[in-house]
Amino acid sequence: EVQLVESGGGLVQPGGSLRLSCVASGFSLDSYSMNWVRQAPGKGLEWVSYITRSSSTIYYADSVKGRFTISRDNAKNSLSLQMNSLRAEDTAVYYCARDRGLLSMDVWGQGTTVTVSS
Amino acid sequence: QSVLTQPPSVSAAPGQKVTISCSGSSSNIGNNYVSWYQQLPGTAPKLLVYDNNKRPSGIPDRFSGSKSGTSATLGITGLQTGDEADYYCGTWDTSLSAVVFGGGTKLTVL
């Protein structure tokens, strides 16, 4: 079964850091570009970041640029999101999503919740 | 304020048809492919339509997508109560170098 499983969410104080992970199963991660998408409580979807198969191209939303870093380890079939200088407005469910091409996302994880609060 | 504009809500009776619009600009919808996602309550989004009008395997043909100029439309026919969900359009924005989503449309099947 094709699956993505995120982990690493939790409660963190403003200014703190957190590292999210996403492990793929049922397919080879190195065949796909990947995305992180988040959803604040009661709000819509917000794209966070994108990374190509070889990590040669990376994009970030302006709201996280300079604070978040996306990376991947194809040998471990895993994707990561390092989040630094966290703010209250970063509170959301974070999803990793497989890119089927042309930035449409065909496989999503179940999400991991990040809460930034003192 | 989302880059792509969707109506906040739509509603229709079971068995009827509904359309959800998604309005953008030449930097996003006008020159890039559009995808549509369904998010049932408490679950992760699910891809319904990609490349403007293609359906992934397993998505019934009750769901259809179209694009004209800087707008896109999702159509759902034969509405079922199980279709009650939030629907999002998404595409690449060339000017922003970012994926952009609409604000989402809540579908109520009365």
Short mmCIF file of C-alpha atoms in Angstrom, two decimals:
data_model
loop_
_atom_site.label_atom_id
_atom_site.label_comp_id
_atom_site.label_asym_id
_atom_site.label_seq_id
_atom_site.Cartn_x
_atom_site.Cartn_y
_atom_site.Cartn_z
CA GLU A 1 0.00 0.00 0.00
CA VAL A 2 1.27 3.44 -0.93
CA GLN A 3 1.55 5.44 2.26
CA LEU A 4 3.13 8.49 3.88
CA VAL A 5 3.50 8.72 7.64
CA GLU A 6 4.49 11.97 9.35
CA SER A 7 5.93 12.31 12.82
CA GLY A 8 7.70 14.84 15.01
CA GLY A 9 4.88 17.22 15.83
CA GLY A 10 4.26 18.52 19.32
CA LEU A 11 4.06 21.53 21.59
CA VAL A 12 6.90 24.04 21.33
CA GLN A 13 7.44 27.51 22.73
CA PRO A 14 7.65 30.55 20.45
CA GLY A 15 11.17 30.86 19.09
CA GLY A 16 11.76 27.15 19.45
CA SER A 17 12.57 24.48 16.88
CA LEU A 18 11.02 21.24 15.71
CA ARG A 19 11.90 18.68 13.06
CA LEU A 20 9.16 16.87 11.19
CA SER A 21 9.71 13.60 9.37
CA CYS A 22 7.74 11.82 6.69
CA VAL A 23 8.44 8.20 5.80
CA ALA A 24 7.21 6.70 2.56
CA SER A 25 6.20 3.11 2.03
CA GLY A 26 4.86 1.24 -0.96
CA PHE A 27 6.84 3.36 -3.41
CA SER A 28 10.34 4.75 -3.89
CA LEU A 29 10.61 8.30 -2.66
CA ASP A 30 13.45 9.01 -5.12
CA SER A 31 10.99 8.80 -8.01
CA TYR A 32 8.95 11.78 -6.82
CA SER A 33 9.19 15.40 -5.87
CA MET A 34 7.60 16.11 -2.50
CA ASN A 35 5.72 18.85 -0.69
CA TRP A 36 4.84 20.00 2.80
CA VAL A 37 1.40 21.56 3.22
CA ARG A 38 -0.09 22.86 6.46
CA GLN A 39 -3.53 23.66 7.76
CA ALA A 40 -4.09 25.96 10.71
CA PRO A 41 -7.04 25.13 12.99
CA GLY A 42 -10.29 25.86 11.17
CA LYS A 43 -8.45 27.30 8.16
CA GLY A 44 -7.66 26.26 4.61
CA LEU A 45 -4.66 24.59 3.06
CA GLU A 46 -1.36 26.48 2.91
CA TRP A 47 1.55 25.15 0.88
CA VAL A 48 4.85 25.30 2.78
CA SER A 49 7.65 23.85 0.68
CA TYR A 50 8.61 21.73 -2.34
CA ILE A 51 11.69 19.66 -3.14
CA THR A 52 12.58 17.86 -6.35
CA ARG A 53 13.74 14.25 -6.52
CA SER A 54 17.44 15.06 -6.35
CA SER A 55 17.00 18.10 -4.06
CA SER A 56 18.30 20.26 -6.90
CA THR A 57 15.33 22.62 -6.71
CA ILE A 58 13.62 23.79 -3.53
CA TYR A 59 10.87 26.33 -3.02
CA TYR A 60 9.41 27.84 0.13
CA ALA A 61 6.36 29.90 0.94
CA ASP A 62 7.29 33.46 1.87
CA SER A 63 5.79 32.89 5.33
CA VAL A 64 8.46 30.31 6.20
CA LYS A 65 11.41 31.35 4.06
CA GLY A 66 14.59 31.66 6.10
CA ARG A 67 13.10 29.73 9.04
CA PHE A 68 12.17 26.33 7.60
CA THR A 69 14.41 23.90 5.70
CA ILE A 70 13.15 20.98 3.63
CA SER A 71 15.40 18.01 2.97
CA ARG A 72 15.20 14.39 1.95
CA ASP A 73 17.09 11.15 2.35
CA ASN A 74 16.13 8.95 -0.58
CA ALA A 75 18.13 6.03 0.79
CA LYS A 76 15.89 6.08 3.87
CA ASN A 77 12.75 6.89 1.88
CA SER A 78 12.22 9.91 4.10
CA LEU A 79 11.44 13.61 3.88
CA SER A 80 12.10 16.18 6.61
CA LEU A 81 11.13 19.69 7.55
CA GLN A 82 13.37 21.54 10.00
CA MET A 83 11.40 24.38 11.57
CA ASN A 84 13.26 27.11 13.47
CA SER A 85 12.18 30.38 15.06
CA LEU A 86 8.66 29.08 15.39
CA ARG A 87 5.78 31.50 15.81
CA ALA A 88 2.23 31.13 17.04
CA GLU A 89 1.01 31.41 13.45
CA ASP A 90 2.95 28.25 12.55
CA THR A 91 0.46 26.25 14.63
CA ALA A 92 -1.12 23.79 12.21
CA VAL A 93 -1.44 20.24 11.06
CA TYR A 94 1.49 19.55 8.74
CA TYR A 95 1.04 17.15 5.85
CA CYS A 96 3.65 15.70 3.54
CA ALA A 97 2.32 15.07 0.05
CA ARG A 98 3.69 13.31 -2.99
CA ASP A 99 3.88 15.32 -6.20
CA ARG A 100 2.53 13.38 -9.15
CA GLY A 101 3.86 15.99 -11.54
CA LEU A 102 3.14 19.60 -12.32
CA LEU A 103 2.55 20.22 -8.63
CA SER A 104 -0.57 18.14 -8.12
CA MET A 105 -0.39 16.07 -4.93
CA ASP A 106 -1.71 12.55 -5.20
CA VAL A 107 -0.68 10.91 -1.92
CA TRP A 108 -1.00 12.61 1.47
CA GLY A 109 0.03 11.56 4.93
CA GLN A 110 -2.32 11.66 7.89
CA GLY A 111 -0.67 14.82 9.23
CA THR A 112 1.24 15.73 12.37
CA THR A 113 0.15 18.55 14.68
CA VAL A 114 2.47 21.40 15.62
CA THR A 115 1.39 23.76 18.38
CA VAL A 116 3.47 26.85 19.11
CA SER A 117 2.49 28.31 22.46
CA SER A 118 4.00 29.44 25.72
CA GLN B 1 -6.55 36.42 1.60
CA SER B 2 -5.99 33.55 -0.82
CA VAL B 3 -4.44 34.07 -4.25
CA LEU B 4 -7.16 31.87 -5.74
CA THR B 5 -10.78 32.82 -5.04
CA GLN B 6 -13.43 30.24 -4.28
CA PRO B 7 -16.96 30.69 -2.91
CA PRO B 8 -17.00 29.92 0.83
CA SER B 9 -19.93 27.56 0.51
CA VAL B 10 -22.27 25.86 -1.95
CA SER B 11 -25.21 23.59 -1.39
CA ALA B 12 -27.52 21.36 -3.35
CA ALA B 13 -29.90 18.47 -2.85
CA PRO B 14 -28.95 14.80 -3.17
CA GLY B 15 -28.86 13.69 -6.79
CA GLN B 16 -28.41 17.22 -8.07
CA LYS B 17 -25.37 18.86 -9.66
CA VAL B 18 -23.13 21.54 -8.21
CA THR B 19 -20.23 23.56 -9.55
CA ILE B 20 -17.42 25.20 -7.58
CA SER B 21 -15.49 28.02 -9.16
CA CYS B 22 -11.85 28.98 -8.69
CA SER B 23 -10.69 32.35 -9.97
CA GLY B 24 -7.08 33.39 -10.42
CA SER B 25 -4.83 35.29 -12.78
CA SER B 26 -2.46 34.85 -15.67
CA SER B 27 0.40 34.09 -13.28
CA ASN B 28 -1.35 31.04 -11.86
CA ILE B 29 -4.45 29.45 -13.41
CA GLY B 30 -3.98 31.24 -16.71
CA ASN B 31 -0.69 29.50 -17.46
CA ASN B 32 -0.55 26.44 -15.24
CA TYR B 33 -2.48 23.26 -14.60
CA VAL B 34 -5.14 23.20 -11.89
CA SER B 35 -5.79 20.47 -9.34
CA TRP B 36 -8.79 19.94 -7.11
CA TYR B 37 -8.81 18.32 -3.67
CA GLN B 38 -11.54 16.98 -1.42
CA GLN B 39 -11.12 17.09 2.34
CA LEU B 40 -13.67 15.15 4.33
CA PRO B 41 -14.08 16.22 7.97
CA GLY B 42 -11.09 15.21 10.08
CA THR B 43 -9.14 13.66 7.22
CA ALA B 44 -6.27 14.55 4.92
CA PRO B 45 -6.98 16.09 1.51
CA LYS B 46 -7.54 13.77 -1.43
CA LEU B 47 -6.71 14.51 -5.07
CA LEU B 48 -9.87 14.60 -7.20
CA VAL B 49 -8.70 16.23 -10.42
CA TYR B 50 -5.28 17.03 -11.84
CA ASP B 51 -4.03 18.70 -15.02
CA ASN B 52 -7.29 20.70 -15.17
CA ASN B 53 -9.56 17.81 -16.07
CA LYS B 54 -7.98 14.41 -15.40
CA ARG B 55 -9.14 12.06 -12.65
CA PRO B 56 -6.83 9.77 -10.69
CA SER B 57 -7.66 6.11 -10.68
CA GLY B 58 -10.61 5.40 -8.40
CA ILE B 59 -12.22 8.82 -8.64
CA PRO B 60 -15.73 8.44 -10.08
CA ASP B 61 -16.70 10.30 -13.23
CA ARG B 62 -19.26 12.24 -11.17
CA PHE B 63 -16.34 14.57 -10.52
CA SER B 64 -15.08 16.68 -13.42
CA GLY B 65 -12.78 19.63 -13.89
CA SER B 66 -12.50 22.33 -16.50
CA LYS B 67 -10.51 25.48 -17.09
CA SER B 68 -11.11 28.58 -19.15
CA GLY B 69 -8.71 31.49 -19.13
CA THR B 70 -7.92 32.41 -15.55
CA SER B 71 -10.76 30.42 -13.97
CA ALA B 72 -11.34 26.76 -13.22
CA THR B 73 -14.44 24.84 -12.25
CA LEU B 74 -15.10 21.61 -10.39
CA GLY B 75 -18.37 19.90 -11.21
CA ILE B 76 -20.02 17.21 -9.12
CA THR B 77 -23.07 15.37 -10.41
CA GLY B 78 -25.36 12.90 -8.68
CA LEU B 79 -24.63 14.46 -5.29
CA GLN B 80 -24.44 12.12 -2.32
CA THR B 81 -24.39 12.94 1.39
CA GLY B 82 -20.89 11.47 1.45
CA ASP B 83 -19.74 14.30 -0.82
CA GLU B 84 -20.13 16.79 2.03
CA ALA B 85 -16.61 18.11 2.43
CA ASP B 86 -14.31 21.05 1.83
CA TYR B 87 -13.01 21.41 -1.71
CA TYR B 88 -9.82 23.23 -2.68
CA CYS B 89 -8.34 24.27 -5.99
CA GLY B 90 -4.58 24.55 -6.33
CA THR B 91 -1.98 25.45 -8.90
CA TRP B 92 1.51 26.84 -9.38
CA ASP B 93 1.97 30.60 -9.36
CA THR B 94 4.81 31.55 -11.66
CA SER B 95 5.25 35.05 -10.22
CA LEU B 96 5.36 33.85 -6.63
CA SER B 97 7.30 30.65 -7.38
CA ALA B 98 4.88 28.95 -5.04
CA VAL B 99 1.97 26.54 -4.97
CA VAL B 100 -1.23 28.46 -4.24
CA PHE B 101 -4.55 27.14 -3.00
CA GLY B 102 -8.00 28.61 -2.98
CA GLY B 103 -9.57 29.39 0.37
CA GLY B 104 -11.77 26.32 0.14
CA THR B 105 -15.46 25.73 -0.49
CA LYS B 106 -17.68 23.88 1.95
CA LEU B 107 -20.20 21.69 0.15
CA THR B 108 -23.43 20.92 1.93
CA VAL B 109 -25.73 18.25 0.53
CA LEU B 110 -29.15 19.21 1.86
#
